[in-house]
């Protein structure tokens, strides 16, 4: 749609089209009228499609979302493996594979699976410096979601949830509060999904609440925030989903809410087979990111094998000082690890937290754990803070979770830390978090006439509706702000 609006001869073939519509596209191809054809791998691999394309002046094959080819990729789809026959069927045609989220291992696997001989591998920067990343432990998720939406009134945003049920519940609750929101997931009919996606692109609604089913092919440039209401299942997924924000280059907020339960939810949903090991590793890397205490931008780019050129990105909760470092992290960590050891590594994080907080819960008293030397060692801290520290120590590999019940156990690094060998970093939430994040956003609005910007936004929507194209095809938010700044 966007290409055609720009005057380029493009078409797609998919299952929603009638036989006559598909026939019309085939006629355009045969007549040499089309420059670009979009098609799914499943349809491309059909014998009749390949035979048809054999008689066409085919100049290039571009495979998007190429990470789906690799079993080490975050979205492995077996039907993508069939694309290997393209080099055999069209030996003189260049085959290009594109993805925004491939580690070095996945890049190598893509080339091998496609049968590419000595391919040129071009890797751009994985960093998106205009995205402001922050991670919060979930504590009243819906209120936390609303906090982000209310910071961006009447602006476009995406809220990702793990389950369809959560999508429906969240979208309905947001609508009741007066937010223009709609759900999107695979359980809706094709017509409902298309209607909600089009409404979001046309800016008839501001918020799309979705599972990971939403987003492929969405190039809406003025998404101002992406909220993950649960932990994604990999850093690749997070890079792709959060990367739908701020494509116009202006600042955008990426807030990730997570809990220990998210990890268990994804673990139960993992498929068996060859891809399971890769998926489990990806899940553990994502969990480590959530519990990490280093710059979020640096953590993401290093996962993809790159280095961040600066010590302070100025665009994440760690570097903006939204989180405060604990003054004596070694002592605090030793108290926590010692408690895990005293509990003989037989209990989970919630129970361990209660012992450290000095809870008088019946099961703790019945087990005699109120007699332990570590009982109540952190009674001056809130249970939420202690629980966060436990997860941070897991993320830093001083503790690990084992078995079906996720009992805590000391790692070798954890035992060394008890002897004073090692340097953990522990964070506690800062009271100034929201103020600092808001200050980052304010800088990009400097000199902009907000009323004029809003008027231009309404004019853009009217023009887009009249032409039946997405608003961002007319002008980006960056252009509107610049107009409203220069007037």
XYZ file of N, CA and C in Angstrom, residues 2 44 110 141 146 148 196 201 218 222 230 236 257 297 318 370 409 448 470 477 480:
63
model
N 1.870 1.281 0.875
C 2.734 2.466 0.972
C 3.534 2.667 -0.313
N 5.006 -19.389 -2.360
C 6.120 -19.366 -3.309
C 6.616 -20.771 -3.634
N 21.659 -19.025 8.394
C 20.808 -18.563 7.287
C 21.498 -18.840 5.953
N 0.298 -4.526 37.041
C 0.689 -4.325 35.636
C -0.200 -3.301 34.937
N -0.930 1.913 32.204
C -1.621 3.204 32.114
C -0.675 4.368 32.339
N 2.379 4.675 31.411
C 3.088 4.967 30.156
C 2.144 5.646 29.168
N -8.776 -3.781 12.944
C -8.066 -3.159 14.065
C -6.698 -2.626 13.629
N -3.290 2.113 12.012
C -2.476 2.787 11.006
C -3.119 4.126 10.594
N 4.525 -4.042 9.776
C 4.044 -2.731 10.232
C 5.222 -1.763 10.210
N 5.427 6.618 13.592
C 5.253 7.489 14.756
C 4.700 6.758 15.975
N 4.603 -8.281 29.762
C 5.229 -9.506 30.255
C 6.564 -9.664 29.549
N 15.953 -11.321 20.867
C 15.633 -11.070 19.456
C 14.200 -10.584 19.310
N 7.747 -4.774 31.547
C 7.289 -5.224 32.868
C 7.455 -6.736 32.929
N 21.079 -0.483 26.463
C 21.543 -0.426 25.069
C 22.783 -1.306 24.887
N 19.066 2.600 33.608
C 20.336 2.512 34.339
C 21.135 3.796 34.153
N 12.595 -19.855 61.556
C 12.754 -18.617 62.322
C 13.925 -18.714 63.298
N 19.594 -22.356 44.092
C 20.839 -23.051 44.425
C 22.013 -22.118 44.153
N 8.869 23.735 19.940
C 7.731 23.300 19.127
C 6.435 23.932 19.642
N -1.889 5.406 5.004
C -1.532 5.672 6.405
C -1.052 7.109 6.579
N 6.048 12.335 12.116
C 5.950 13.228 13.279
C 7.141 14.178 13.332
N 6.380 17.099 11.167
C 5.372 17.981 11.776
C 5.974 18.801 12.916
